[in-house]
Amino acid sequence: ALASYYFLLARDRSTEVEAMRRRFQLGLNALVANGRQGQALEEAERHLGNLESDLPTLRYLVRLALAAGQPALASRYAKRLVFRPSTRRGAAP
């Protein structure tokens, strides 16, 4: 749990997306390794922040939620993957 805390603290203080993503996943993986999948999903919601539309992070969360036996939550993350806001200029709404 302490390792998770420090990884997520580092995630919150990171400025590069790749570093944020890596530390976020390491923090959650530390909880999963100790059989705390439910707590990992709670921490994911708390620390997701600006990774909420990051494709690799959303894919990771879908897999994590499914592994934790929470298909409804996995579905919610999957919907974010499919229906995320467009970042292209001039894209139709």
XYZ file of C-alpha atoms in Angstrom:
93
model
C 0.000 0.000 0.000
C 2.879 2.357 0.750
C 4.467 1.748 -2.657
C 1.131 2.517 -4.282
C 0.830 5.736 -2.306
C 4.235 6.969 -3.474
C 3.697 5.991 -7.109
C 0.358 7.809 -7.153
C 1.868 10.820 -5.402
C 4.574 10.907 -8.078
C 1.871 10.529 -10.746
C 0.033 13.570 -9.416
C 3.216 15.637 -9.539
C 4.347 14.501 -12.984
C 4.146 16.847 -15.953
C 4.702 14.454 -18.877
C 1.852 12.186 -19.956
C 4.070 9.120 -20.331
C 5.411 9.522 -16.792
C 1.915 10.120 -15.421
C 0.602 7.000 -17.133
C 3.490 4.798 -16.016
C 3.358 5.909 -12.377
C -0.437 5.635 -12.321
C -0.255 2.037 -13.527
C 2.598 1.158 -11.170
C 0.624 2.574 -8.257
C -2.446 0.527 -9.110
C -0.395 -2.587 -9.876
C 1.142 -2.407 -6.403
C -2.347 -2.725 -4.910
C -3.380 -5.486 -7.308
C -0.242 -7.447 -6.417
C -1.485 -7.488 -2.822
C -4.985 -8.640 -3.779
C -6.562 -5.207 -3.391
C -8.297 -4.870 -6.764
C -11.225 -2.973 -5.286
C -8.947 -0.442 -3.641
C -6.975 -0.142 -6.892
C -10.156 0.833 -8.736
C -11.033 3.373 -6.045
C -7.570 4.906 -6.305
C -7.876 4.900 -10.102
C -10.936 7.137 -9.881
C -9.244 9.398 -7.354
C -6.024 9.826 -9.360
C -7.233 9.542 -12.965
C -7.265 13.308 -13.500
C -6.104 14.402 -16.919
C -5.565 10.790 -18.005
C -9.341 10.418 -18.337
C -9.121 10.501 -22.142
C -5.726 8.800 -22.503
C -6.230 5.697 -24.664
C -3.584 3.425 -23.080
C -4.819 4.345 -19.597
C -8.434 3.623 -20.497
C -7.483 0.262 -22.009
C -5.573 -0.555 -18.832
C -8.584 0.389 -16.690
C -10.936 -1.749 -18.779
C -8.687 -4.770 -18.193
C -8.290 -3.955 -14.498
C -12.042 -3.625 -13.950
C -12.716 -6.901 -15.779
C -10.033 -8.687 -13.750
C -11.602 -7.313 -10.580
C -14.998 -8.717 -11.581
C -16.594 -5.347 -12.254
C -17.936 -5.500 -15.826
C -20.165 -2.440 -15.364
C -17.142 -0.314 -14.511
C -15.199 -1.865 -17.404
C -18.074 -0.878 -19.684
C -17.928 2.692 -18.436
C -14.227 2.932 -19.264
C -14.801 1.264 -22.639
C -17.451 3.892 -23.466
C -14.892 6.582 -22.711
C -12.602 4.902 -25.237
C -15.239 4.909 -27.952
C -16.992 8.182 -27.239
C -14.090 10.391 -26.242
C -14.022 13.999 -27.446
C -12.261 14.571 -30.731
C -8.954 16.409 -30.528
C -8.668 17.046 -34.268
C -9.078 20.570 -35.546
C -12.195 21.182 -37.565
C -13.756 17.889 -36.532
C -17.527 17.713 -36.657
C -19.222 17.661 -33.230
